[in-house]
Every structure is written in C-alpha cells, then in structure tokens.
XYZ file of C-alpha atoms in Angstrom:
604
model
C -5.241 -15.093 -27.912
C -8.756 -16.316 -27.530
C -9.772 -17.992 -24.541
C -10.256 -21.927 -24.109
C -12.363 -23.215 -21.479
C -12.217 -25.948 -19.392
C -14.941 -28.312 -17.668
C -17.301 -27.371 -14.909
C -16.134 -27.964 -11.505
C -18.402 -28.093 -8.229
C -17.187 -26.752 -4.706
C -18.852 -25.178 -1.836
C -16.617 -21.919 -1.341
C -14.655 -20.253 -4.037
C -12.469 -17.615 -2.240
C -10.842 -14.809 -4.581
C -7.990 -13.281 -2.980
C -5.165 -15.135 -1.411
C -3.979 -12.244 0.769
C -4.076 -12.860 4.602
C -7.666 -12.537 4.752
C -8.456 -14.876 2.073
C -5.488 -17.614 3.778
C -6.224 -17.429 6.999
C -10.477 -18.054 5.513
C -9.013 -20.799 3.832
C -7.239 -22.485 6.901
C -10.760 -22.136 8.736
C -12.777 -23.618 5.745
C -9.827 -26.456 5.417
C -10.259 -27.278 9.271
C -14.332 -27.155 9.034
C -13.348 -29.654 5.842
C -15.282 -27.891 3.778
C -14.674 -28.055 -0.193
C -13.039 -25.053 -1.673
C -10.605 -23.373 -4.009
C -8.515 -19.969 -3.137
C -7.336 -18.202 -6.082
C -5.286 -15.028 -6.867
C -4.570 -13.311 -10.110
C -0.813 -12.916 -8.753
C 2.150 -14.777 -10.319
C 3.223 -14.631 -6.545
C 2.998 -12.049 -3.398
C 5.322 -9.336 -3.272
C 8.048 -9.355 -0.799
C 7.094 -5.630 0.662
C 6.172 -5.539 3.413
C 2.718 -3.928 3.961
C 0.540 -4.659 6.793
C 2.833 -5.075 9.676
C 0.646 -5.280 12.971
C -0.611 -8.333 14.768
C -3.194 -7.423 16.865
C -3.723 -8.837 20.226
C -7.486 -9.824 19.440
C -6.168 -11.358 16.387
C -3.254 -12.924 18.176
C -6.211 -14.892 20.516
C -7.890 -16.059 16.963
C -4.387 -17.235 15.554
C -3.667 -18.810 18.763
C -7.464 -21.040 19.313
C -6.510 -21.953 15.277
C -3.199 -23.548 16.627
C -1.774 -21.224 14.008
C 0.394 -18.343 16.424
C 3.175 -19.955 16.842
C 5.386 -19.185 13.834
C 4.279 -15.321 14.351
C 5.785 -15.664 17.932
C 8.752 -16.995 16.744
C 10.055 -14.813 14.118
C 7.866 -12.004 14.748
C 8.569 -8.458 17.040
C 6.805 -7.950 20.361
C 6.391 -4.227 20.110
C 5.910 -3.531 23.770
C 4.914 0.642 23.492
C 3.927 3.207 21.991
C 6.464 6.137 22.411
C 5.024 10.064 21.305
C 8.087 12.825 20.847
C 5.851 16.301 21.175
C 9.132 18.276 21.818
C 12.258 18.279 19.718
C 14.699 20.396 21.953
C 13.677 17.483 24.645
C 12.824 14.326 23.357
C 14.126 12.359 26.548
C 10.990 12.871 28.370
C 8.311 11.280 25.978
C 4.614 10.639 26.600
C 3.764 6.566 26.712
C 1.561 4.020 26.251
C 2.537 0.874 28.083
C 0.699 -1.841 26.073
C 1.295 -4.427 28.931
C -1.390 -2.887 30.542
C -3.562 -3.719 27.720
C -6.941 -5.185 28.385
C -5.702 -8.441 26.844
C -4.440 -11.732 27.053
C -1.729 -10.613 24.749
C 0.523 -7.507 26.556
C 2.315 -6.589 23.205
C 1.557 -6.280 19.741
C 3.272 -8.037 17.173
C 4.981 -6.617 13.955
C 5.159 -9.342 11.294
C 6.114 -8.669 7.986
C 3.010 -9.140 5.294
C 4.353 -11.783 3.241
C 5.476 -13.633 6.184
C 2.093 -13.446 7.458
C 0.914 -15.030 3.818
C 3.973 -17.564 4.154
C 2.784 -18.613 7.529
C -0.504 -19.604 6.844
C 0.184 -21.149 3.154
C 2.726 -23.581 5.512
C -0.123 -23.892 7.599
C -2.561 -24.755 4.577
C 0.362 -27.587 3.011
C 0.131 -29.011 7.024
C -3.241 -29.482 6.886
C -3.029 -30.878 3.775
C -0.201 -33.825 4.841
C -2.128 -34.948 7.669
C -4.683 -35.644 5.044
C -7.547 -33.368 5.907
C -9.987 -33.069 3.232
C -10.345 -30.712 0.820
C -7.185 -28.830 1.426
C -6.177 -27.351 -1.895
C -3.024 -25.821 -2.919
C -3.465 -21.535 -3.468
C -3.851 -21.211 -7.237
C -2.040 -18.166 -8.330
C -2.080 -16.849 -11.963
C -6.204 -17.282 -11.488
C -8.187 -14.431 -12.027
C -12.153 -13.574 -11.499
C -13.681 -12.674 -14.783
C -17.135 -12.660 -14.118
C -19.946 -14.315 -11.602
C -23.370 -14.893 -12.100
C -25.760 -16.357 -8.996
C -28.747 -18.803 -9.363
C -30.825 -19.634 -6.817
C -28.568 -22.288 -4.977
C -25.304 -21.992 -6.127
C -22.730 -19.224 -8.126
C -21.068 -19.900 -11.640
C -18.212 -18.147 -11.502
C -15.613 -17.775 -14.553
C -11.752 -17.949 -13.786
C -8.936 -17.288 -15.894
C -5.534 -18.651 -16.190
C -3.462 -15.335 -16.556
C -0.178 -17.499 -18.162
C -2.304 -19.480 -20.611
C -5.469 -17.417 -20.959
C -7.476 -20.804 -20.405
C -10.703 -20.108 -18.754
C -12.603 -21.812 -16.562
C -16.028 -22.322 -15.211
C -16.239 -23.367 -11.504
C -19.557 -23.629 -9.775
C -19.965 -22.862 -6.107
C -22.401 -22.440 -2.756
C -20.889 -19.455 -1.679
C -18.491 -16.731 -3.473
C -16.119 -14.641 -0.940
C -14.025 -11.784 -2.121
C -10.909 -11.346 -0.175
C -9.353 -9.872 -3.316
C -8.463 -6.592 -2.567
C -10.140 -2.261 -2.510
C -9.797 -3.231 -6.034
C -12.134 -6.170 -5.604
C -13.103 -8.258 -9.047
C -16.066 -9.520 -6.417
C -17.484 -6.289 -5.056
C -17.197 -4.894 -8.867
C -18.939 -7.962 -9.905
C -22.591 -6.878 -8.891
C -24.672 -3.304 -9.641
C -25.630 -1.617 -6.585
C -22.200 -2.676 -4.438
C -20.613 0.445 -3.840
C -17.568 1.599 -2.086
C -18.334 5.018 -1.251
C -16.021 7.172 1.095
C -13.154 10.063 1.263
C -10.032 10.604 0.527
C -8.479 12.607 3.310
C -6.589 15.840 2.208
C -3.322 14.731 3.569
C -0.331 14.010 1.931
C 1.859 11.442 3.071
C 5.682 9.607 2.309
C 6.206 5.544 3.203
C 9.639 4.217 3.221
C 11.210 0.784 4.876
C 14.417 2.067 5.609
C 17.007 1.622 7.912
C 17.724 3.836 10.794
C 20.357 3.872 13.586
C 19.374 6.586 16.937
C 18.977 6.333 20.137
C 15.693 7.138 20.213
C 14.217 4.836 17.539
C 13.933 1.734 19.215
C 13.401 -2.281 17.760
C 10.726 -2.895 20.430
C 8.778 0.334 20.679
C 6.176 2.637 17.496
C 8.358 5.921 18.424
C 6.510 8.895 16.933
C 6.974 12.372 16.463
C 3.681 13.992 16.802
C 4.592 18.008 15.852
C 2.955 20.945 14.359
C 5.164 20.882 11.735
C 3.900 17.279 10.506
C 3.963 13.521 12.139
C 6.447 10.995 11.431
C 5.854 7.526 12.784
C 8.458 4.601 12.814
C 7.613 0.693 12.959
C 9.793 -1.764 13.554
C 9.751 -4.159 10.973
C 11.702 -7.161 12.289
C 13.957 -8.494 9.168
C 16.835 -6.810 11.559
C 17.276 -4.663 14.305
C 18.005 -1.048 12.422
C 15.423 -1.726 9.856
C 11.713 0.198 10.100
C 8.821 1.328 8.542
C 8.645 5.225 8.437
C 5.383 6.980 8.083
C 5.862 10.935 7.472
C 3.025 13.542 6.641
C 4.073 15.862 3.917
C 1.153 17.927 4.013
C -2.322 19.203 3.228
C -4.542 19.672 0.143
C -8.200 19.580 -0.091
C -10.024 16.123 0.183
C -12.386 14.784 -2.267
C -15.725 12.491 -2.071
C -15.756 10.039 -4.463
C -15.689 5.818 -5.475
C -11.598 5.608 -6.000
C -10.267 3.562 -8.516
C -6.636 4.274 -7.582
C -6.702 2.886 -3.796
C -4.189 0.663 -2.373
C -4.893 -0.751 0.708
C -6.602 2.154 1.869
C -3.700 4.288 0.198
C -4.210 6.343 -2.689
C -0.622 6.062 -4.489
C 0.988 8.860 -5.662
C 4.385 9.870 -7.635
C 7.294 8.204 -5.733
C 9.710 10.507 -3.513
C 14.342 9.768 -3.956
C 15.591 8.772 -0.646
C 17.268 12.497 -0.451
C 13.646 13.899 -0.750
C 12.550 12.125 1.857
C 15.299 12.911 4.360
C 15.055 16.420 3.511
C 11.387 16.486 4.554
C 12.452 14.692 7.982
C 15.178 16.633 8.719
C 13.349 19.991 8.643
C 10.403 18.360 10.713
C 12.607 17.408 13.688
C 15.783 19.395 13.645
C 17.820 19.534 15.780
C 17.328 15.997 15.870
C 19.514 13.930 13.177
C 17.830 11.319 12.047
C 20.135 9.597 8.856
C 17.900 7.382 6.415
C 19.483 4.288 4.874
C 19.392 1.659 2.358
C 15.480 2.062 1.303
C 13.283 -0.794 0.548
C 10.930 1.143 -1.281
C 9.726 4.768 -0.682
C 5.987 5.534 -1.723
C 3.684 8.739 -1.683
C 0.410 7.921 -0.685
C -3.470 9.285 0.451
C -5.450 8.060 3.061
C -8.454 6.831 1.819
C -12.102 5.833 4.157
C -14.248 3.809 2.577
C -16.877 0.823 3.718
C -19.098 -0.949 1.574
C -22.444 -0.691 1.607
C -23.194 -3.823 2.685
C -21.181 -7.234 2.646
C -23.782 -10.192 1.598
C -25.366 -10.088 -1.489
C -27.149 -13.511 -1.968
C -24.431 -16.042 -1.964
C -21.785 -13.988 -2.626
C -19.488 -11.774 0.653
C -16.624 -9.754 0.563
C -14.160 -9.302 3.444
C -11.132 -7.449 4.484
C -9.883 -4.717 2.492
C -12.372 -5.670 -0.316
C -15.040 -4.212 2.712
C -13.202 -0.828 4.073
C -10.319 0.582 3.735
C -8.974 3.678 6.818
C -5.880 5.137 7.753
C -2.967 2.380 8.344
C -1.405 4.260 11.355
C -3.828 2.209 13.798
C -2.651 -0.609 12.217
C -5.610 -2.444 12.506
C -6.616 -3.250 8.470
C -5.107 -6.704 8.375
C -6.726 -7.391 11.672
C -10.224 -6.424 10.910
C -9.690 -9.039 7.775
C -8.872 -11.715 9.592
C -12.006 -10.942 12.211
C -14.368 -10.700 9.405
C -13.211 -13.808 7.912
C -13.172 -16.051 11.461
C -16.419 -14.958 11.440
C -18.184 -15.820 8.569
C -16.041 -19.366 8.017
C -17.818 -20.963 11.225
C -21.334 -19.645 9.663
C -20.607 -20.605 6.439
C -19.367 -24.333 7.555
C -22.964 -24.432 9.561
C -24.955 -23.529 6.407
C -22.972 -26.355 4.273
C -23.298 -28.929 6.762
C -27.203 -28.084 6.712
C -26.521 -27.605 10.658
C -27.967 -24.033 10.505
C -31.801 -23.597 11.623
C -32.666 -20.459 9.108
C -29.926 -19.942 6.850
C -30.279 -16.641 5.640
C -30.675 -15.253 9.446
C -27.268 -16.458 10.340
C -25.012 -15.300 7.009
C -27.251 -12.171 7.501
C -25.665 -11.937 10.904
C -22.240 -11.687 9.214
C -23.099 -8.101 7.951
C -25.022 -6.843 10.959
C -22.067 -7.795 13.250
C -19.154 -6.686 11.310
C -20.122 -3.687 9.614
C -20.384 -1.851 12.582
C -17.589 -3.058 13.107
C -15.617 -2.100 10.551
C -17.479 1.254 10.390
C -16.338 2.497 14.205
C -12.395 1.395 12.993
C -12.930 3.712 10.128
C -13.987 6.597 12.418
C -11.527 5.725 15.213
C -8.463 5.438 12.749
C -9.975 8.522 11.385
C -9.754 10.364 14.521
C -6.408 9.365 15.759
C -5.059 10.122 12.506
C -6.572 13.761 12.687
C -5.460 13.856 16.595
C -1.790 13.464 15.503
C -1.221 15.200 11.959
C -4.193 18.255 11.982
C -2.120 21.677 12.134
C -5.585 23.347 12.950
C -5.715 25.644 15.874
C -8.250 23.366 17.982
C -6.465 19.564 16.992
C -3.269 20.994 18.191
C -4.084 22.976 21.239
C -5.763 19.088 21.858
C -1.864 17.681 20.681
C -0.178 19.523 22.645
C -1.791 21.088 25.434
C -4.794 18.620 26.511
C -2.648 15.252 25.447
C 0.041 15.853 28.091
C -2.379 16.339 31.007
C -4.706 13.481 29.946
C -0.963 10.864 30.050
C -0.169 12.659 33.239
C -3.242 12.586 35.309
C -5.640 10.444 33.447
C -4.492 7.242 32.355
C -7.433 5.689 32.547
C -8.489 7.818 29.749
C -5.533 7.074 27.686
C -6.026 3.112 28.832
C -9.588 3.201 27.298
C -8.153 5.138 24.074
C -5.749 2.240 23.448
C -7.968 -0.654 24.127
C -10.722 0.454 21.867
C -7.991 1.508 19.036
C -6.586 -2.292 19.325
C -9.757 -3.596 18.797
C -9.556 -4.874 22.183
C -13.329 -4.175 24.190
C -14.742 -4.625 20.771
C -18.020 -6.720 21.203
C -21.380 -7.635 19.356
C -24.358 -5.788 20.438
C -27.530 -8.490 21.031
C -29.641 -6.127 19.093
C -27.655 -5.700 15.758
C -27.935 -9.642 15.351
C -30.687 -12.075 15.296
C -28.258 -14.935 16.367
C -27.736 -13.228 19.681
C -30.211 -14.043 22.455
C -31.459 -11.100 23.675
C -32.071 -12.542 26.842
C -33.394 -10.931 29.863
C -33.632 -12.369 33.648
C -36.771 -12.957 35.114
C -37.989 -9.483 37.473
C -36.022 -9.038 40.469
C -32.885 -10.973 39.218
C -29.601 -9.126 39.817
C -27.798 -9.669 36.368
C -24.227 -9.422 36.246
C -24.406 -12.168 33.853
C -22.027 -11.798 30.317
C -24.020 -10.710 27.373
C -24.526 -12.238 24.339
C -21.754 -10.702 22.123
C -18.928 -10.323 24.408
C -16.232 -11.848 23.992
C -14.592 -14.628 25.864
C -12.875 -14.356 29.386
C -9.884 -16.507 30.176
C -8.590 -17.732 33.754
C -7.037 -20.284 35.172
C -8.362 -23.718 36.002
C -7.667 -27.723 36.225
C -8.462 -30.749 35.103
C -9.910 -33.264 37.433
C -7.975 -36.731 37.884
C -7.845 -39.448 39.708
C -5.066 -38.311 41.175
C -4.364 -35.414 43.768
C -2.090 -33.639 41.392
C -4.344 -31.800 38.551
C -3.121 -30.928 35.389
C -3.104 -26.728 35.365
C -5.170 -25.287 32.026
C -6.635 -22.058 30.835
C -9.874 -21.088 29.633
C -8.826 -20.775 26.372
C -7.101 -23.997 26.296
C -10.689 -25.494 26.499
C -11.886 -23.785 23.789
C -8.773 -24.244 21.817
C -9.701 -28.121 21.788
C -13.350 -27.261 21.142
C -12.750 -24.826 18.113
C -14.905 -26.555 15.453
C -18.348 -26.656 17.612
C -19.469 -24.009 19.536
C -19.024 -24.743 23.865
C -21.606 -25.061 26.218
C -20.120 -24.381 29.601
C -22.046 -25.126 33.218
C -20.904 -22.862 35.679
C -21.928 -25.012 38.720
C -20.912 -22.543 41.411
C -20.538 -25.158 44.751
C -23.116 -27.764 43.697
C -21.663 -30.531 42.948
C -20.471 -32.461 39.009
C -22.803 -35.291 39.362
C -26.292 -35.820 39.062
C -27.164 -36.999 42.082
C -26.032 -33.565 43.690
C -26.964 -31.151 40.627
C -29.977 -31.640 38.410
C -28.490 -29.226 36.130
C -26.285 -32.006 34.813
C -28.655 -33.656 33.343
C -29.961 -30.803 31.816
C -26.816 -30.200 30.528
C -26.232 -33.660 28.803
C -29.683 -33.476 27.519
C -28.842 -30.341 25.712
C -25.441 -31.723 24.577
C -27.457 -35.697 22.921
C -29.949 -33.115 20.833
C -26.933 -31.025 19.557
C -24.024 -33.124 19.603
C -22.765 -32.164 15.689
C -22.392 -28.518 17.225
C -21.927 -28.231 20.939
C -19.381 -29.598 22.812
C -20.073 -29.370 27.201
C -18.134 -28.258 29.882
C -18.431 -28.107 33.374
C -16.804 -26.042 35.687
C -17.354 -26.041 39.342
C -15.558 -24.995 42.302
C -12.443 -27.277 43.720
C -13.907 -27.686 46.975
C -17.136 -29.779 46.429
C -15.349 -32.059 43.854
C -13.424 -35.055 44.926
C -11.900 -38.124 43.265
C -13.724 -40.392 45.005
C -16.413 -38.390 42.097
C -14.917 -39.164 38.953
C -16.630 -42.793 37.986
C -19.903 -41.009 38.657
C -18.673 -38.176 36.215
C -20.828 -37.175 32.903
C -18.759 -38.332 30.076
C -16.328 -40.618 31.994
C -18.522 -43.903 30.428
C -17.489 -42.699 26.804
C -14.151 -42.211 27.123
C -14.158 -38.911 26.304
C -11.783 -36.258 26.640
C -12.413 -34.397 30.271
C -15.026 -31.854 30.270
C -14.856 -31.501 33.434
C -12.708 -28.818 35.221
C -12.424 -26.923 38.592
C -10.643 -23.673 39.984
C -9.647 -23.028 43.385
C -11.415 -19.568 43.834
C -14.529 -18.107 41.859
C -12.347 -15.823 40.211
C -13.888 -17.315 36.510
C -17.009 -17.893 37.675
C -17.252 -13.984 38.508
C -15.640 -12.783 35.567
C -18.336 -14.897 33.511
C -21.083 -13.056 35.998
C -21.589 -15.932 38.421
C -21.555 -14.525 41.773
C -21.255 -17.014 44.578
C -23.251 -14.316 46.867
C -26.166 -14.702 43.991
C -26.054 -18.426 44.328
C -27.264 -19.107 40.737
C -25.573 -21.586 37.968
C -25.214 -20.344 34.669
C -24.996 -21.509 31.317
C -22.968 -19.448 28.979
C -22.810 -20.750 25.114
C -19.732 -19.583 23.195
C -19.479 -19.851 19.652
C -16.229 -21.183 17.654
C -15.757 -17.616 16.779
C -15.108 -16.998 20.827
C -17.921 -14.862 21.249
C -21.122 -15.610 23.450
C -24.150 -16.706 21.844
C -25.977 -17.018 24.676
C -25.928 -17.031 28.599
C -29.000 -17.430 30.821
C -29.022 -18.621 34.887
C -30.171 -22.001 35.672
C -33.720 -21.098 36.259
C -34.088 -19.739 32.260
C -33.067 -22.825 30.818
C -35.932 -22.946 28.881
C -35.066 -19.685 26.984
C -31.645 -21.161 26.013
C -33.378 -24.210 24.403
C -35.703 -22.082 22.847
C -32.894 -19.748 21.193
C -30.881 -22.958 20.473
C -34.292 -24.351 18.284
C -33.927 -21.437 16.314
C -30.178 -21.214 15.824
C -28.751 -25.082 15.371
C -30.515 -28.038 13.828
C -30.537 -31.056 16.635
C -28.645 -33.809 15.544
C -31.293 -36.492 15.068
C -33.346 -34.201 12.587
C-alpha cells in the first residue's frame, strides 16, 4: 500500500516509546505543561510481566510526582533478600535485611510491568480531566520512520502501522524511550551501542510455586556451584513468581546486537518439563514442583551503553541508553532516573528559563552516563559473584561471602545500597550545572555537595496556634516539584528581618527568580514564636507557608549545618531532588553568581 501523508504538526517534545520510561517522561512533561506527543509502534503492551522491581530511589521520584500511590497499593513490599549456598541445609540462609537500607523506603517493591505502564497512563488521563494542558492521549499503532534535525527544531516522520498513513510532525526536542531496539538511536550515524554479550546461558519462567522456602515477601536465591536460580515474587497471587535459572556457559562475544531484548538476548524457548529438569538437578534434594507457566524464555545477558545520549536536539533514555544483567533489577529504574532528569531541563530550555542552553541538556549526558555506566559494571559483577563456576568467584561464593554476612555487615550494607541505586550521587565536576563551590580558607565544611541527593527529616509548620501541623522534608519539596527550592537554614537566628539579614537576602534572591525558585526557611523551634508570624516573609501575599521549624538540629546537621559552626546555609535543590548548590551565609555572592549562569531572572 503506498503511504499517504498527513499535515505538519508543531510540538515541543515528541517522545517515541511509551514504555515506563517514555510514560512516566510524559507525566513530567504533562505537569511542566509542556506540548508533546508519546507514541509507540505497539497495537498495545503485552501483559508479561518484565521489569518487576521498584526501586526505593525511584519510589522517592514516584512519590514527589504524587504518582506512588497505586504502586503501594497493589504492589509487593519485598522486604529481603534470602541466599540458599547449601542444599542439605537450607534453613540457615545468609540475608540481606533491606529495612536497613539507606533509604526512606525500607523495602523494594515488585510491580508487574504493564501495571507499571497502566499506572501512569491513569495517571496521564488524570492529568488530562483536571484540564492541564497539553496532556495527550498515548498514540499506539505510531511508528518512527525517519528524523531529520535543523537548526531549531526536528522533522520527524510517523507512521500509522493500521492504515500506513504517514505523518510529518515537527518538534524542539526528539527523545527515544523506544526500546535496545531504538528507531531513535538507529536514526543518526555515529550512535552506537557497543558492548558484550556475556557467555552465560540462562531460562526465565513466571510460574507458580508452592515451598516453604520460597516466600511472597522475600528474592530467595540459590546461589550454587552447580548454577543460580533466583525467584521474584510477582504479586498477581501469592504462589506465583518469576524464576531466573542459569543453564550454563559458552563463550561471549563483542559485538552491536541486533537480537537484544531488554538487555536479553532471546534464545529458543525451553517446555515446562525442561525447565524443571534443569532445577531439580541444581538443588536436589530439595523439591521444588513448577506450575502453570506464564511464559518460559531462554535468554543472554547482554552490556551495552551508548556512546553518548544527546545528539543536537535529539536524547535517548532508558533501555534505548544501556542495557545489563536484570538480576539487580535496576533497568526500569535507571529509565525512570534518566527521564526525571532530563524533563525538568528540558521544561527550562522551552520556557526560555535556562541561562546557556546547551550547558544544561549537556548536563543530562555528563550526569547520567556515569551513571548508567557504574550499574552496568555493578550488575555485571554481582551477576559474576553469584553464577561464575571459576575456582576464584566461588571460593569468593562460598567461602569469603559467609564471613563477610557474619562479621561484616557493614560491608554487605554498602554492597546493597550502592546495588539499589541508593548513595548514588552527581559528582560537581562531571557537570557544569553543579557549583563547584569551595568555602573560604579556614572554613570547616561539612556542608552537602552539589550533587547529593536530598535528606529528609522531620519538621513543622508554624501557626498561629500552639499546635503545629507535623511535615517532612520531602513533603516540602513535594509541593515545590515544578521549581527548584531554595532553603535558608537559619540555625537560631531568628525568621524575620529585623533579627536575620539573611532574610532579606533570601527574598531578594527569590523576586529575581521567582518563575524557578520557590524559598524556604527553616530555623530552629526555639527562637520562633507566634507572636512572629505577621512579621513573617510571605505572610503579606498569602502564600502558602514557607516557613518551618524542628525541635532539634537533627536536619540542619544532616544538611551540614552545625550549630557548634554557627553558620546559616543556603542549600538549592533542584526539582529533580538533587542539590544544585549549597554555600554558608558568608558566600552568598557565589550562589548568585552560579544562579546568573544557570536560570534566567524573571524580569529579563
């Protein structure tokens, strides 16, 4: 049939790929109102279900986007991680307590993938009845032909896959979200996708299983020299799970794959009796009966990254970037963090709110592919940690592991944390939209850096009243999402300007950037009355209260504002909930200086 076309039409983001990466960029775009289309060549999402892990980190992001709570609902807190190294005695496992997780989340959460894609299309249709602009509905049966970039805006060609109706749509910025088989990153010479495919051979199968030892809330693993099998919980009910088993070894191969899936390589398909063969002779004596399969898969791990992920006005995120072993679970995850943030960039550039535009979508790249390149290699390592039948890997399995759970914990504590994504921050020097700020000589610095992320504690709300509404940390930047937050740590001196000087400094700041900043104060309970409140910054406007207090310093120190130093601080934190900036009360001038260079003020 030979293609028709249709009319131009102009928008500032075309996303390709209506995954959970592409959804949940499309829910940050939609809340920025910016004007965009999300496509996907799909009819419709397949019911499998294959990422399955909510991160903590990620849980925070869902959770500032007012977007967690359906997850919470329907999805399973897996509360540890349980590691079988002996068969004849699998009553005395090694474990991994995630509620000691350096967190504000003490689980992880197994969702099903196209709940995950259900949840934030609801959340999309939401946005869209309480008439937010530019919401669109998720245009499936559309699929990327071609792109071609000018110097201020993309033409990209779409087809309709039912009618074969093409279609030219014109757009700022082009964002593939569409897959290791992306139409995007394919789109443009010199993009490569350049990795390994490990030599490992592995089964998948969502099955059900009944045993004691397999439980709904817990990964339980089998980590033996005869091969791994892991087990997810998958949530639809109690006896169903996702089983990961390692078949066994070939040699692995360098080279741009063409037959990836999700960082899989698939592979001929094993029978159900197959499959519980292969398990059976891995952990006998243990029975372990396989039901009622879902689907059964062989796959290959494949490790790949992208050489880069901005070209011009065009960016690629989740899998479309990298690709690593699922059994950290953390591929989904690292989508979603690319994509929260590049939206809030992105919105800045279209709202012609950024100072130099290509030094902050630049900054999208030098932050997250060193990101996504240390998930690679940790992945990478854990995998090799668990299933390597080499002399040194398992004399580390099986006689190193044990004494590390036993006497180190710490060790094992770090391990998880940095596997969950959880200490990840943004080094200063990687991005130019990081102050690289310094104290002046002599200055004891336990200030937060630029690039680490937010800290949370508890704090209230000043009233009127003696009672004071209770709120968290993240609660305040829950209702400041869409700008980034300014936040005065005042120590003990005072909310009002006759007390503080800083507060005017503060409101200055806030009149020149008001589009993108939103202020907060935070001071200690015990040098803030009532009797303060009509002499309160903000209290003329009517604002909402940006003004809170705790009862001890505990936030104040966790932010690097020592009460024995005696020095306010200002810490900015972008919508992405990492720190842009923090400098102590007598650097002001450096923060206004980095802001001149970041943010355009509001009257220009």
């Amino acid at each position: 049939m030979v293609s028709l076309f249709k009319e131009k039409k102009n928008i500032d983001v075309l996303i390709c790929g209506a995954g959970p990466v592409g959804l949940f960029l499309a829910n940050e775009l939609a809340e920025f109102e910016i004007n965009f289309r999300i496509i996907d060549k799909v009819e419709k999402h397949p019911e499998l279900s294959k990422a399955l892990l909510i991160a903590p980190r990620t849980m925070d992001i869902l959770d500032n986007r007012g977007l967690l709570y359906p997850f919470l609902e329907y999805g399973v807190k897996m509360k540890q991680f349980c590691m079988i190294q002996n068969v004849h005695d699998p009553s005395n496992p090694n474990k991994i307590e995630l509620s000691n997780m350096n967190s504000n989340f003490s689980f992880g959460l197994i969702n099903r993938q196209n709940k995950t894609v259900d949840y934030l299309i609801d959340a999309l249709h939401e946005k869209k009845s309480m008439r937010k602009k530019h919401v669109p509905n998720v245009e499936f049966c559309m699929e990327l032909i071609k792109y071609e970039e000018k110097d201020d805006h993309v033409i990209a060609v779409v087809k309709n896959t039912k009618d074969n109706v093409e279609e030219e749509i014109i757009c700022q910025y082009l964002v593939g979200c569409d897959g290791v088989h992306s139409n995007v990153r394919k789109g443009i010479n010199g993009w490569t996708f350049e990795g390994q495919t490990l030599k490992s051979s592995w089964a998948l199968a969502d099955v059900e299983i009944d045993h004691e030892l397999v439980k709904y809330d817990q990964v339980t693993s089998f980590v033996l020299n005869e091969g791994l099998i892991v087990i997810f919980p998958l949530g639809a009910r109690k006896n169903t799970f996702r089983l990961v088993v390692k078949i066994g070894d070939e040699e692995k191969k360098n080279e741009t794959n063409d037959h990836v899936t999700h960082g899989l390589t698939n592979e001929t398909h094993m029978t159900l009796e197959e499959l519980q063969k292969l398990v059976d002779e891995k952990i006998a004596p243990i029975e372990l009966e396989l039901k009622n399969p879902v689907w059964i898969s062989n796959f290959k791990i494949n490790e790949r990254i992208v050489n880069r992920y901005r070209t011009g006005r065009v960016f690629i995120a989740g899998d479309a970037a990298h690709c690593h072993s699922p059994l950290g679970g953390q591929g989904m995850n690292l989508g979603i963090q690319d994509a929260h943030n590049l939206a809030f960039k992105l919105a800045l550039v279209i709202r012609n709110q950024a100072a130099d535009v290509n030094k902050l979508l630049d900054s999208y790249e030098h932050e997250r592919y060193p990101v996504g390149k240390n998930v690679i290699e940790g992945t990478g390592f854990a995998t090799k940690m668990l299933s390597g039948n080499d002399y040194f890997t398992s004399f580390l399995r099986t006689r190193v592991a044990p004494i590390l759970f036993q006497f180190f914990p710490q060790a094992v504590f770090n391990f998880q944390n940095n596997l969950m994504q959880n200490n990840l921050h943004y080094l200063p020097g990687s991005s130019e939209i990081l102050h690289k700020y310094k104290p002046r000589s002599g200055t004891e610095n336990k200030l937060i850096e630029a690039g680490h992320y937010v800290q949370d504690g508890l704090l209230m709300k000043i009233t009127s009243h003696k009672s004071h509404e209770r709120i968290t940390m993240l609660d305040i930047f829950r209702s400041t999402a869409l700008k980034h937050t300014l936040v005065l740590f005042t120590l003990n001196k005072g909310v009002t300007s006759d007390c503080n000087p800083l507060i005017e400094t503060l409101l200055e700041i806030y009149n020149d950037y008001k589009n993108t900043i939103t202020p907060i104060i935070i001071s200690y309970q015990g040098v803030v009355h009532a009797a303060d409140v009509p002499f309160m910054p903000f209290h003329e406007e009517g604002r909402e209260q940006h003004i809170f207090v705790e009862r001890k310093f505990e936030l104040h120190e966790k932010y690097g504002v020592m009460k024995e130093f005696g020095k306010q601080a200002f810490v900015l934190v972008r919508p992405d909930l990492y720190v842009a900036s923090a400098v102590f009360e007598d650097d002001v001038d450096e923060l206004k200086a980095f802001l001149d260079q970041y943010l355009i003020k509001a009257d220009s």
